[in-house]
Short mmCIF file of C-alpha atoms in Angstrom, two decimals:
data_model
loop_
_atom_site.label_atom_id
_atom_site.label_comp_id
_atom_site.label_asym_id
_atom_site.label_seq_id
_atom_site.Cartn_x
_atom_site.Cartn_y
_atom_site.Cartn_z
CA MET R 1013 13.28 -28.93 2.64
CA LEU R 1014 10.42 -27.01 4.24
CA THR R 1015 7.14 -27.33 2.33
CA LEU R 1016 4.58 -24.50 2.12
CA THR R 1017 0.84 -25.10 2.00
CA SER R 1018 -1.34 -23.00 -0.29
CA GLY R 1019 -2.57 -21.18 2.84
CA ALA R 1020 1.00 -20.28 3.81
CA VAL R 1021 1.75 -19.10 0.27
CA GLN R 1022 -1.32 -16.86 0.24
CA VAL R 1023 -0.61 -15.33 3.68
CA ILE R 1024 3.10 -14.75 2.95
CA ARG R 1025 2.30 -13.09 -0.38
CA THR R 1026 -0.28 -10.86 1.32
CA VAL R 1027 2.08 -9.90 4.17
CA THR R 1028 4.93 -9.06 1.77
CA ALA R 1029 2.82 -7.32 -0.93
CA ASN R 1030 3.55 -3.77 0.28
CA PRO R 1031 4.72 -1.82 -2.81
CA GLU R 1032 7.22 0.06 -0.63
CA LEU R 1033 9.07 -3.19 0.11
CA PRO R 1034 11.67 -4.67 -2.26
CA PRO R 1035 10.30 -7.36 -4.60
CA GLU R 1036 12.42 -10.06 -2.92
CA THR R 1037 10.83 -9.46 0.51
CA GLY R 1038 9.85 -12.64 2.33
CA ILE R 1039 9.34 -14.17 5.74
CA ARG R 1040 12.51 -15.06 7.68
CA ILE R 1041 12.48 -17.83 10.24
CA THR R 1042 15.21 -17.99 12.86
CA SER R 1043 15.86 -20.48 15.62
CA GLY R 1044 15.68 -19.73 19.31
CA VAL R 1045 18.68 -18.81 21.41
CA ASN R 1046 20.65 -21.19 23.64
CA GLY R 1047 19.31 -24.33 21.95
CA SER R 1048 15.66 -23.38 22.37
CA GLN R 1049 13.20 -25.07 19.99
CA ALA R 1050 11.29 -21.76 19.66
CA LEU R 1051 11.22 -20.15 16.22
CA THR R 1052 10.84 -16.49 15.35
CA LEU R 1053 9.20 -15.22 12.16
CA SER R 1054 9.76 -11.75 10.77
CA VAL R 1055 9.43 -9.89 7.48
CA ALA R 1056 12.81 -9.60 5.76
CA ALA R 1057 13.75 -7.54 2.72
CA ARG R 1058 16.20 -10.23 1.59
CA PRO R 1059 17.87 -13.39 2.87
CA GLU R 1060 20.92 -13.08 5.08
CA GLN R 1061 24.17 -14.79 4.19
CA GLY R 1062 23.83 -18.53 4.75
CA ASP R 1063 20.02 -18.55 4.69
CA GLU R 1064 18.22 -21.31 2.83
CA VAL R 1065 15.59 -19.90 0.48
CA VAL R 1066 12.26 -21.66 -0.03
CA GLU R 1067 10.06 -20.18 -2.75
CA ALA R 1068 6.61 -21.27 -3.88
CA GLU R 1069 4.29 -19.35 -6.20
CA GLY R 1070 5.94 -16.00 -5.39
CA ALA R 1071 6.07 -16.54 -1.61
CA ARG R 1072 9.57 -16.51 -0.15
CA VAL R 1073 10.74 -17.96 3.15
CA TYR R 1074 14.29 -17.37 4.34
CA LEU R 1075 15.53 -19.96 6.81
CA GLU R 1076 18.45 -19.23 9.10
CA PRO R 1077 20.76 -22.32 8.96
CA THR R 1078 19.72 -23.83 12.32
CA ALA R 1079 16.04 -23.22 11.57
CA ALA R 1080 16.52 -24.82 8.13
CA THR R 1081 17.83 -27.97 9.80
CA MET R 1082 14.96 -28.01 12.30
CA LEU R 1083 12.37 -27.58 9.52
CA GLU R 1084 13.88 -29.65 6.72
CA ASP R 1085 11.09 -32.26 6.79
CA LYS R 1086 8.22 -30.04 7.97
CA THR R 1087 5.28 -28.21 6.41
CA LEU R 1088 4.45 -24.55 7.10
CA ASP R 1089 0.80 -23.55 7.08
CA ALA R 1090 -0.87 -20.21 7.86
CA GLU R 1091 -4.34 -18.83 8.27
CA VAL R 1092 -5.95 -15.54 9.12
CA ASP R 1093 -8.62 -15.46 11.85
CA PRO R 1094 -11.77 -13.30 11.67
CA GLN R 1095 -9.96 -10.48 13.53
CA GLY R 1096 -7.23 -10.41 10.87
CA ASP R 1097 -4.52 -12.02 13.02
CA VAL R 1098 -2.15 -14.41 11.26
CA ALA R 1099 -1.26 -17.78 12.77
CA PHE R 1100 1.54 -19.91 11.36
CA THR R 1101 1.70 -23.62 12.22
CA ILE R 1102 4.31 -26.27 11.54
CA ALA R 1103 3.42 -29.91 10.98
CA GLU R 1104 5.44 -33.07 10.44
CA GLY R 1105 6.25 -33.90 6.83
CA PRO R 1106 4.91 -32.54 3.56
CA GLU R 1107 2.05 -35.04 3.51
CA ALA R 1108 0.70 -33.82 6.87
CA MET R 1109 -1.21 -30.89 5.32
CA ALA R 1110 -1.50 -31.86 1.69
#
């Protein structure tokens, strides 16, 4: 299962903290089209049918089934640069960013 670093948890909670959004809002990761290894991240009000849900310390990530398979042994990290832009990174295994 995908592992979240503390940085990813903090960024996801910040991104989804809008009081106008439902409390179950999270980040949804989908796989690319036509077998592409590219992944797309978006804010989602809730998981879609078939999504795998990863939750850590109030941060929710919804993984579309193909993306869940691609990320099952990976770690998601995130950081915010000085300009306020968010960058998500994926590393091999949960120990990669411990």
